[in-house]
PDB file of C-alpha atoms in Angstrom:
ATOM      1  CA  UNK A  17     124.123 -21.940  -1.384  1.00 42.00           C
ATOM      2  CA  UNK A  18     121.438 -23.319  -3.721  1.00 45.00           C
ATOM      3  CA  UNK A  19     119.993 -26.488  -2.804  1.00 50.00           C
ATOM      4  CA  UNK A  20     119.462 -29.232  -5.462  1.00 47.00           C
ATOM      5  CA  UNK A  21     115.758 -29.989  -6.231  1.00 58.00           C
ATOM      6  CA  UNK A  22     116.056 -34.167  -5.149  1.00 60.00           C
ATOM      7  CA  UNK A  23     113.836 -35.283  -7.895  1.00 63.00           C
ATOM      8  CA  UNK A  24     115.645 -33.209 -10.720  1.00 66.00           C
ATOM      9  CA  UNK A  25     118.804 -35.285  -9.472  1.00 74.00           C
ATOM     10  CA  UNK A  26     116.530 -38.046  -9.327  1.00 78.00           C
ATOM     11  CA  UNK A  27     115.289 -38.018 -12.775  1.00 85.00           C
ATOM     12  CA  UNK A  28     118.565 -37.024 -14.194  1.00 91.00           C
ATOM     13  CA  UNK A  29     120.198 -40.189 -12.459  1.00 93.00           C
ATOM     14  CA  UNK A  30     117.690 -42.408 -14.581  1.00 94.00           C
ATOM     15  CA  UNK A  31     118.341 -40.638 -17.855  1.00 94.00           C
ATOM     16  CA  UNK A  32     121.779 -41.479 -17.647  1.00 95.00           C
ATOM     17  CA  UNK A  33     120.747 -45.027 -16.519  1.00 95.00           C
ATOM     18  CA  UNK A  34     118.706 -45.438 -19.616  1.00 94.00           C
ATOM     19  CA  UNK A  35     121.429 -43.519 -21.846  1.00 94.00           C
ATOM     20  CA  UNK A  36     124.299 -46.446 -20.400  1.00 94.00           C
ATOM     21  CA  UNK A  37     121.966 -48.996 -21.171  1.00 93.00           C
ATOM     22  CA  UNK A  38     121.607 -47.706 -24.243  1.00 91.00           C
ATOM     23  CA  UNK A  39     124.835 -47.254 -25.391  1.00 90.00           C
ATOM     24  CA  UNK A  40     126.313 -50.143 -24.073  1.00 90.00           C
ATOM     25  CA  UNK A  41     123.634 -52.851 -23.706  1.00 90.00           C
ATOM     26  CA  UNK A  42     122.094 -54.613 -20.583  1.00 92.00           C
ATOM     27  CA  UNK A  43     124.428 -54.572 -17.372  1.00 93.00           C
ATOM     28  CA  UNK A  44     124.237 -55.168 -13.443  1.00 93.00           C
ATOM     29  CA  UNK A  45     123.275 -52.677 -10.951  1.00 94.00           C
ATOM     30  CA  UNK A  46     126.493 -53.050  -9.060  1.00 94.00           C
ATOM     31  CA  UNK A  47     128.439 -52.466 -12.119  1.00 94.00           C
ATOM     32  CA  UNK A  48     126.470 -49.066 -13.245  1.00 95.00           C
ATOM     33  CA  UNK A  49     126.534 -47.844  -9.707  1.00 95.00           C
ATOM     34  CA  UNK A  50     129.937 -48.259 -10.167  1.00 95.00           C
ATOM     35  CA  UNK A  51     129.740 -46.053 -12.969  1.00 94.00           C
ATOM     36  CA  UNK A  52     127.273 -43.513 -12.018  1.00 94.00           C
ATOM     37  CA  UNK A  53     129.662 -43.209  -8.256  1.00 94.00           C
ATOM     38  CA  UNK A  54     126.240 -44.274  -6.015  1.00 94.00           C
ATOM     39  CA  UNK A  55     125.267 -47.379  -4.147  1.00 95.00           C
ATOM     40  CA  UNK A  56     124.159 -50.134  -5.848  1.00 94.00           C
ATOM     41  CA  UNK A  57     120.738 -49.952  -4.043  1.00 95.00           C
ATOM     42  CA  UNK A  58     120.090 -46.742  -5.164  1.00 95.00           C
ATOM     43  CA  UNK A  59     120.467 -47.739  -8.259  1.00 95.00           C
ATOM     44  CA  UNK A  60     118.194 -50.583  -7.959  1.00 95.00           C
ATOM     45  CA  UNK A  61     115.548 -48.169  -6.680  1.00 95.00           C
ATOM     46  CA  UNK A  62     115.837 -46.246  -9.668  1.00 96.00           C
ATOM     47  CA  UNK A  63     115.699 -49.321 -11.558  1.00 96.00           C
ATOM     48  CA  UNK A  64     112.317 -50.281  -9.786  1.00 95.00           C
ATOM     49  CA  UNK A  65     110.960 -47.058 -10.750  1.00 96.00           C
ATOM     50  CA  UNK A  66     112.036 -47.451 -14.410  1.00 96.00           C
ATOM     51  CA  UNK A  67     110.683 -50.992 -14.228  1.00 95.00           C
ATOM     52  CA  UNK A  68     107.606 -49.781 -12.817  1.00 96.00           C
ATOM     53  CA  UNK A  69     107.401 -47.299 -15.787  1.00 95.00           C
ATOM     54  CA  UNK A  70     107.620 -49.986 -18.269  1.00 95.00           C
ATOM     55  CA  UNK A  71     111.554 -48.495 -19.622  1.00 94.00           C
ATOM     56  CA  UNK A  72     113.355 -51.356 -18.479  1.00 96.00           C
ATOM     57  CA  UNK A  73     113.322 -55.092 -17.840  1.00 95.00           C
ATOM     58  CA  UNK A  74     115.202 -57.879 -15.492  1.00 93.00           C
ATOM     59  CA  UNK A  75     116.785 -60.519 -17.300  1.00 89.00           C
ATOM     60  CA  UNK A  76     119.136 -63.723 -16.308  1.00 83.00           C
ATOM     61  CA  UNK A  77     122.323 -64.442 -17.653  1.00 76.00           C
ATOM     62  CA  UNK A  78     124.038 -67.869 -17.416  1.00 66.00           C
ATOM     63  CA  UNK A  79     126.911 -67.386 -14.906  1.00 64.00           C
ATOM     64  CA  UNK A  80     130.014 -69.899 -14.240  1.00 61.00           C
ATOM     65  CA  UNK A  81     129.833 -68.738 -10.880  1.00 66.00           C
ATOM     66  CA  UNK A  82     126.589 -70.359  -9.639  1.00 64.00           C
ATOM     67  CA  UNK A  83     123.548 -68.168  -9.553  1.00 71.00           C
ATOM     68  CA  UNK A  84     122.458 -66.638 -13.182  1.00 75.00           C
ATOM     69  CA  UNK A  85     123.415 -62.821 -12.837  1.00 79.00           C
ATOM     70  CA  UNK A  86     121.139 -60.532 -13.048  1.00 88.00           C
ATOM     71  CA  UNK A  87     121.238 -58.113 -15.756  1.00 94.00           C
ATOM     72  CA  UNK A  88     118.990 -54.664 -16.358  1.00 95.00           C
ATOM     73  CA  UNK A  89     117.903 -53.952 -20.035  1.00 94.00           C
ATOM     74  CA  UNK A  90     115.756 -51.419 -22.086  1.00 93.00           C
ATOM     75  CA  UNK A  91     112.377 -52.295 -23.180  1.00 93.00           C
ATOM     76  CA  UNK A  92     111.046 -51.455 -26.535  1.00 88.00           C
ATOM     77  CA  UNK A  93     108.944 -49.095 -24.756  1.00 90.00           C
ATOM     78  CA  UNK A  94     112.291 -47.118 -23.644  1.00 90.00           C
ATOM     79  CA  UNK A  95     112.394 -45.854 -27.222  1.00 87.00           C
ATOM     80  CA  UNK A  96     109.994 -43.105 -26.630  1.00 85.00           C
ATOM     81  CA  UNK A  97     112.711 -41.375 -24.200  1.00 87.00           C
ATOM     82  CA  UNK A  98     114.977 -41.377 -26.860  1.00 87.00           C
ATOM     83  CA  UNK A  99     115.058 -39.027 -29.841  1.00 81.00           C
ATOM     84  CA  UNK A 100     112.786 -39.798 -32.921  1.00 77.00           C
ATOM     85  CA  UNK A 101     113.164 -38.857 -35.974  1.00 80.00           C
ATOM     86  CA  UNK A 102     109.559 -40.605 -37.556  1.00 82.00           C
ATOM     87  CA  UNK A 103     107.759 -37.010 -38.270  1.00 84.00           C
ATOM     88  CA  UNK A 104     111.014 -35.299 -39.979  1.00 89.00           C
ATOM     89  CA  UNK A 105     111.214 -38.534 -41.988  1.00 89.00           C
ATOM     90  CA  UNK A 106     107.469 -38.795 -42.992  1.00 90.00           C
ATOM     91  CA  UNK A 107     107.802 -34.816 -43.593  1.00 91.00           C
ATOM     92  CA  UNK A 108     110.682 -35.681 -46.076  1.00 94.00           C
ATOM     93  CA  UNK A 109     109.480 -38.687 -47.795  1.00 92.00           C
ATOM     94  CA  UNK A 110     105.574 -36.691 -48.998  1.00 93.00           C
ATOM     95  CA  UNK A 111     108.584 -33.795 -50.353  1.00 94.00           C
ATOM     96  CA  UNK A 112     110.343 -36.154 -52.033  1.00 96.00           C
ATOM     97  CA  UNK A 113     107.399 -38.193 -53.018  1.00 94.00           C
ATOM     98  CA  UNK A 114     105.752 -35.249 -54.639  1.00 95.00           C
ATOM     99  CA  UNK A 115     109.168 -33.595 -56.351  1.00 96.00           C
ATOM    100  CA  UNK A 116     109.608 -37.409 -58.069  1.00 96.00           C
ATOM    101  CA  UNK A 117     106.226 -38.365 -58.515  1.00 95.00           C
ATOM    102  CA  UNK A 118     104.552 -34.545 -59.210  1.00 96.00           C
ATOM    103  CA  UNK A 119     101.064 -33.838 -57.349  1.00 94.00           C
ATOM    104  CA  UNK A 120      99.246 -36.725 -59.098  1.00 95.00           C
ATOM    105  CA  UNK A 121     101.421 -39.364 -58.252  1.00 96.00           C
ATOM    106  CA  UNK A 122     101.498 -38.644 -54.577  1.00 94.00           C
ATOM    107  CA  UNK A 123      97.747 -38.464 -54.016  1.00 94.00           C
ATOM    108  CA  UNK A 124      97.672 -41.997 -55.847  1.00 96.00           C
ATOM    109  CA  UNK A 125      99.808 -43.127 -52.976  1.00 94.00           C
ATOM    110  CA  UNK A 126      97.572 -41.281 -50.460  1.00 94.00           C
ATOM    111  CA  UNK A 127      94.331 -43.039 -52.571  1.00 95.00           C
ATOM    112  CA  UNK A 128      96.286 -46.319 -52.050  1.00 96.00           C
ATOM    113  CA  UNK A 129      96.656 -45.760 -48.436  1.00 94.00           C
ATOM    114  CA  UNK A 130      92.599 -44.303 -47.881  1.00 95.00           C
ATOM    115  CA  UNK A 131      92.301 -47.793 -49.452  1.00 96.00           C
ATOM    116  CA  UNK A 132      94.166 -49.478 -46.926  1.00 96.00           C
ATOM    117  CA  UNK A 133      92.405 -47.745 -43.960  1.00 96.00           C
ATOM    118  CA  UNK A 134      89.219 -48.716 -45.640  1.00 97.00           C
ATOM    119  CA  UNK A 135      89.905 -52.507 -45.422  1.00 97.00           C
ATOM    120  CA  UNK A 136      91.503 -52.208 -42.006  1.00 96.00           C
ATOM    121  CA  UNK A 137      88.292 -50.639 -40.528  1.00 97.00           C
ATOM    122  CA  UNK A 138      85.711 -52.305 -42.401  1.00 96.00           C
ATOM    123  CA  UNK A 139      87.153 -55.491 -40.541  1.00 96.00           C
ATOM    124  CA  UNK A 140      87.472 -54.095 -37.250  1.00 94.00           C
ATOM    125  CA  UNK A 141      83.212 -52.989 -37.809  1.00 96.00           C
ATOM    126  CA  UNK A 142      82.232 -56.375 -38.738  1.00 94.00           C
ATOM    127  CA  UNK A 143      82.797 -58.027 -35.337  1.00 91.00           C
ATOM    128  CA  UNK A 144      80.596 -54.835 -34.069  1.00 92.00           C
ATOM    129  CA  UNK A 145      76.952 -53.994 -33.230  1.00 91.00           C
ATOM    130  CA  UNK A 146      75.008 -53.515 -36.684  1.00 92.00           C
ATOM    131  CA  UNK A 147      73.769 -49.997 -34.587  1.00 95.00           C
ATOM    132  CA  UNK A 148      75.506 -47.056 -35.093  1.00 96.00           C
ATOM    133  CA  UNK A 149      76.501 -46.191 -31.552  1.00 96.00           C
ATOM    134  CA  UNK A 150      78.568 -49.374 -31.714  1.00 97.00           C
ATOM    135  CA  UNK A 151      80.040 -48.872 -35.190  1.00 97.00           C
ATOM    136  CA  UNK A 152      81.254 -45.812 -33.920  1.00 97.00           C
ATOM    137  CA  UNK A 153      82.846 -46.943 -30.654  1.00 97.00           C
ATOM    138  CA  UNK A 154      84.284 -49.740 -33.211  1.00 97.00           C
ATOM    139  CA  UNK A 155      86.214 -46.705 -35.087  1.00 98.00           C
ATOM    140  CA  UNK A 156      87.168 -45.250 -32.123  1.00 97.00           C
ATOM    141  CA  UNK A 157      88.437 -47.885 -30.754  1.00 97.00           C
ATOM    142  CA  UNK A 158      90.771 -48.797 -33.895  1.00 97.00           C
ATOM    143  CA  UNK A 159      91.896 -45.527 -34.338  1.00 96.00           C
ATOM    144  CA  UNK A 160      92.893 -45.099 -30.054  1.00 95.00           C
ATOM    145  CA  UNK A 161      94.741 -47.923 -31.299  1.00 95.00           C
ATOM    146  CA  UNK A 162      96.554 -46.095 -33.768  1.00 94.00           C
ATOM    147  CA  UNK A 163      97.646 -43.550 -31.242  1.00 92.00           C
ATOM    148  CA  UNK A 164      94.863 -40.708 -32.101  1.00 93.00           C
ATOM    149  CA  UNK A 165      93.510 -40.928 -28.535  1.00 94.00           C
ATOM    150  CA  UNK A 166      90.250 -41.412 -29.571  1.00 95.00           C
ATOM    151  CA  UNK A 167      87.004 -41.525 -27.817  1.00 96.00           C
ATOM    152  CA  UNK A 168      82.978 -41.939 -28.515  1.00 97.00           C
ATOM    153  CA  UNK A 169      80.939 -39.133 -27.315  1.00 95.00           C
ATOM    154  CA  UNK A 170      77.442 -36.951 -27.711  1.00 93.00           C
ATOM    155  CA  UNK A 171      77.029 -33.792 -28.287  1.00 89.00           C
ATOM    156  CA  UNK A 172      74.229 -31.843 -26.689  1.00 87.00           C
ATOM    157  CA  UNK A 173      71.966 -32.879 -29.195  1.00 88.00           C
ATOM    158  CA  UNK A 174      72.356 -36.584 -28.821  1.00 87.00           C
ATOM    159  CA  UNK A 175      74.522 -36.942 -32.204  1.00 91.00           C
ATOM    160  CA  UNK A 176      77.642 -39.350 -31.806  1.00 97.00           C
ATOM    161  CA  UNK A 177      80.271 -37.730 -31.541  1.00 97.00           C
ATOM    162  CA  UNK A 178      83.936 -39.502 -32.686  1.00 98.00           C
ATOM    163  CA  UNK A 179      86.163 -37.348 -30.938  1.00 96.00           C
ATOM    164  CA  UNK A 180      90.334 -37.919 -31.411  1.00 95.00           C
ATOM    165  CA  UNK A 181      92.448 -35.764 -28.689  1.00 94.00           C
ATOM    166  CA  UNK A 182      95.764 -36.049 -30.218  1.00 92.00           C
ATOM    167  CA  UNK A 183      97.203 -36.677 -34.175  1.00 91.00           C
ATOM    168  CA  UNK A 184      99.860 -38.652 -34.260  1.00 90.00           C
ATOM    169  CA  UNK A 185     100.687 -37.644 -38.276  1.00 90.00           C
ATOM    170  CA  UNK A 186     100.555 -34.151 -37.625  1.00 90.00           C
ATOM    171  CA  UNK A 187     103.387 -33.406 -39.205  1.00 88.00           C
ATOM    172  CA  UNK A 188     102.659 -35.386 -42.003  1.00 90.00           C
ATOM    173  CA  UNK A 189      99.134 -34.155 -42.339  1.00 90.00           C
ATOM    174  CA  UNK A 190     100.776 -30.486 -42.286  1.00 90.00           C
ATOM    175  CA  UNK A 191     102.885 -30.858 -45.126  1.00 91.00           C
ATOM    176  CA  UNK A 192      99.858 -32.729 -47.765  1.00 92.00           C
ATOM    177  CA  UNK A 193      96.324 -32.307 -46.330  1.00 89.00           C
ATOM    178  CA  UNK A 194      94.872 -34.351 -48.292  1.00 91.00           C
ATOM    179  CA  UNK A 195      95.731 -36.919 -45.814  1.00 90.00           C
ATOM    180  CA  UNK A 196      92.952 -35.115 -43.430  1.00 90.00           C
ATOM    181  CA  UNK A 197      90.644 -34.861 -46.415  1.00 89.00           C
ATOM    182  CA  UNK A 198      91.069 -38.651 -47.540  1.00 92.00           C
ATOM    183  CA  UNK A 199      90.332 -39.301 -43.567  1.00 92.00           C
ATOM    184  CA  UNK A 200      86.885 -38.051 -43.874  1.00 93.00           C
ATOM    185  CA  UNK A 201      86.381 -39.850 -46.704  1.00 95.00           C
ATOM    186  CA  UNK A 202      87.705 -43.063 -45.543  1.00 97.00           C
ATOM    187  CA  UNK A 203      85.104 -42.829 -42.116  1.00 97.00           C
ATOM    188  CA  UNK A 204      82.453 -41.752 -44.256  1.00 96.00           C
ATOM    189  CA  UNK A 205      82.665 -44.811 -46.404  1.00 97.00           C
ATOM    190  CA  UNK A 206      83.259 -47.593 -43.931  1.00 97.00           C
ATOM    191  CA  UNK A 207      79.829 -46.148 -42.328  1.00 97.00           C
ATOM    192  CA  UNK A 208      77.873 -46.344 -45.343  1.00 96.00           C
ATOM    193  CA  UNK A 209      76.177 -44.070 -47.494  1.00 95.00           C
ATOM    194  CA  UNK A 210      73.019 -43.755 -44.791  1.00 96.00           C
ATOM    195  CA  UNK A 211      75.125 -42.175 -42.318  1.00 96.00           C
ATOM    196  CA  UNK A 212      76.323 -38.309 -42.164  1.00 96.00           C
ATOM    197  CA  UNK A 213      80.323 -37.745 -41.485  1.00 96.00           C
ATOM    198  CA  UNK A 214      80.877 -34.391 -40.682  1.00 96.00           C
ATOM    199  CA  UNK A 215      83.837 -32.557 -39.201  1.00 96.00           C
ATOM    200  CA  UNK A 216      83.258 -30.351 -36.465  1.00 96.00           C
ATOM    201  CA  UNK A 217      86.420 -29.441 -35.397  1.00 95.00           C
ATOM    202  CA  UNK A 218      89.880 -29.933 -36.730  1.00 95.00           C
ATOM    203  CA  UNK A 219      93.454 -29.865 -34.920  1.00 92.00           C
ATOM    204  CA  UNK A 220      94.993 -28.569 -38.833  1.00 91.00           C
ATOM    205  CA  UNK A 221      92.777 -25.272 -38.278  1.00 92.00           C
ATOM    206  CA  UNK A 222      93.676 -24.317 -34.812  1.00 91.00           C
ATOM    207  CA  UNK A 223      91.179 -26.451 -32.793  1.00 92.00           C
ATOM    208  CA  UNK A 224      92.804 -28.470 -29.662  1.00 91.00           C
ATOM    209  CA  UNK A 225      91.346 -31.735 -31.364  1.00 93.00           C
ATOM    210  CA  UNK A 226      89.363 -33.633 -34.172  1.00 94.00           C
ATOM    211  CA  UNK A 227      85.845 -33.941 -33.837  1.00 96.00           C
ATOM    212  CA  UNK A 228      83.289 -35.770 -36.253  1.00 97.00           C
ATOM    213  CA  UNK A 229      79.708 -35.650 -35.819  1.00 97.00           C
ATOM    214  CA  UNK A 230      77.682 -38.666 -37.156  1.00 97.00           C
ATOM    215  CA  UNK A 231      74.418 -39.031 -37.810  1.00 95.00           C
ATOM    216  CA  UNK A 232      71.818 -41.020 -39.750  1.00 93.00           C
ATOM    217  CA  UNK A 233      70.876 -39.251 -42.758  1.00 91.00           C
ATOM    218  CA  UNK A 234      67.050 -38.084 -42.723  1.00 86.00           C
TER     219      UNK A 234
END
C-alpha cells in the first residue's frame, strides 16, 4: 500500500481552506473543520501557517453570546493563489487596441504611457544622490517596486549595472515590443543625455533576465 506524502495532504488541506474561504467568505475554525472532517486544532495549525504566509487574517465578530467570535478570512495577498487572468487580458486589450486603433494609434498609447513612466521616475530620482550610482539604485528601486525584481550591480569593469530578474509584462511585452523599446528610452531619458543606457541582455531574446549597462558618456 502506498503511503501518502504528509505535506502533499498538508498543502492540499490549506488549498481547500483558502478555496472555502473563498467561496463562502470568512468562517470559524470549528465550523470548517467541520467541513473539511478534521479537528478543529488542526485546522487552526493550518491556519497559523497560512497566517504566517500572509494568505489569511483573524478577525472579531460581535457575538450575542459574550465573547466576539473569532472568524478566519483571506487577505488581499491570498489572490496570488488564485487564478489570474491580468496577462491574457493585457494580451487581448494591445490586439484589440491595435485592430481598432491600427499600428499608429496603439504606439500613441504606448508614447502616452513612456510618458507616464517618465514622470513617475523622474520623481522617485529627485529625492536621490545627484551621483549616478545613486540615480541608479533610485531606478532600481522603483522598478523592484513594480515587481521587475530589480537590483543595482557592476560589471567587471566597474560600469553600473541595472539588472531586473523577472518581467512582470511579459506577456504584454511579447505581443507589441515596443513596450521593451519605449523602456530603454524611458531610462535613458530620466538619466539625462550625459549618461549611456545600453541593453546588455534581454529576457524577449532568450536571456534569463534584463540587464542595462550605464555609463557616463566620454
Amino acid at each position: 500500500m502506498t503511503k501518502r506524502n504528509p505535506k502533499a495532504a498538508d498543502g492540499e488541506t490549506r488549498r481547500a481552506i483558502l478555496d472555502m474561504l473563498k467561496k463562502g467568505g470568512p468562517a470559524r475554525a470549528d465550523t470548517m473543520a467541520e467541513s473539511l472532517g478534521i479537528s478543529a486544532m488542526a485546522v487552526r495549525q493550518h491556519l497559523k501557517t497560512l497566517a504566517d504566509q500572509g494568505m489569511v487574517s483573524e478577525q472579531q465578530m460581535a457575538s450575542t453570546k459574550g465573547r466576539p467570535a473569532k472568524l478566519w478570512a483571506l487577505t488581499e495577498q491570498s489572490n496570488k493563489a488564485f487564478p489570474d487572468g491580468h496577462q491574457e487580458l493585457a494580451v487581448s486589450l494591445i490586439d484589440c487596441m491595435r485592430d481598432t486603433f491600427g499600428p499608429d494609434g496603439l504606439a500613441r498609447i504606448i508614447d502616452a504611457r513612456a510618458e507616464q513612466q517618465k514622470m513617475i521616475y523622474k520623481t522617485r530620482l529627485q529625492s536621490a544622490g545627484d551621483d549616478l550610482k545613486s540615480q541608479v539604485a533610485a531606478l532600481a528601486a522603483a522598478r523592484e517596486a513594480e515587481g521587475y525584481m530589480a537590483e543595482l550591480q557592476q560589471d567587471a569593469e566597474g560600469n553600473l549595472l541595472l539588472v531586473e530578474n523577472h518581467c512582470p509584462i511579459c506577456s504584454a511585452a511579447s505581443a507589441c515590443r515596443s513596450l521593451c523599446a519605449r523602456e530603454l528610452e524611458v531610462f535613458q531619458s530620466v538619466l539625462g543625455p550625459d549618461i549611456s543606457v545600453e541593453r546588455t541582455d534581454h529576457i524577449l531574446a532568450g536571456a534569463r533576465r534584463c540587464a542595462y549597462r550605464i555609463s557616463a558618456r566620454p
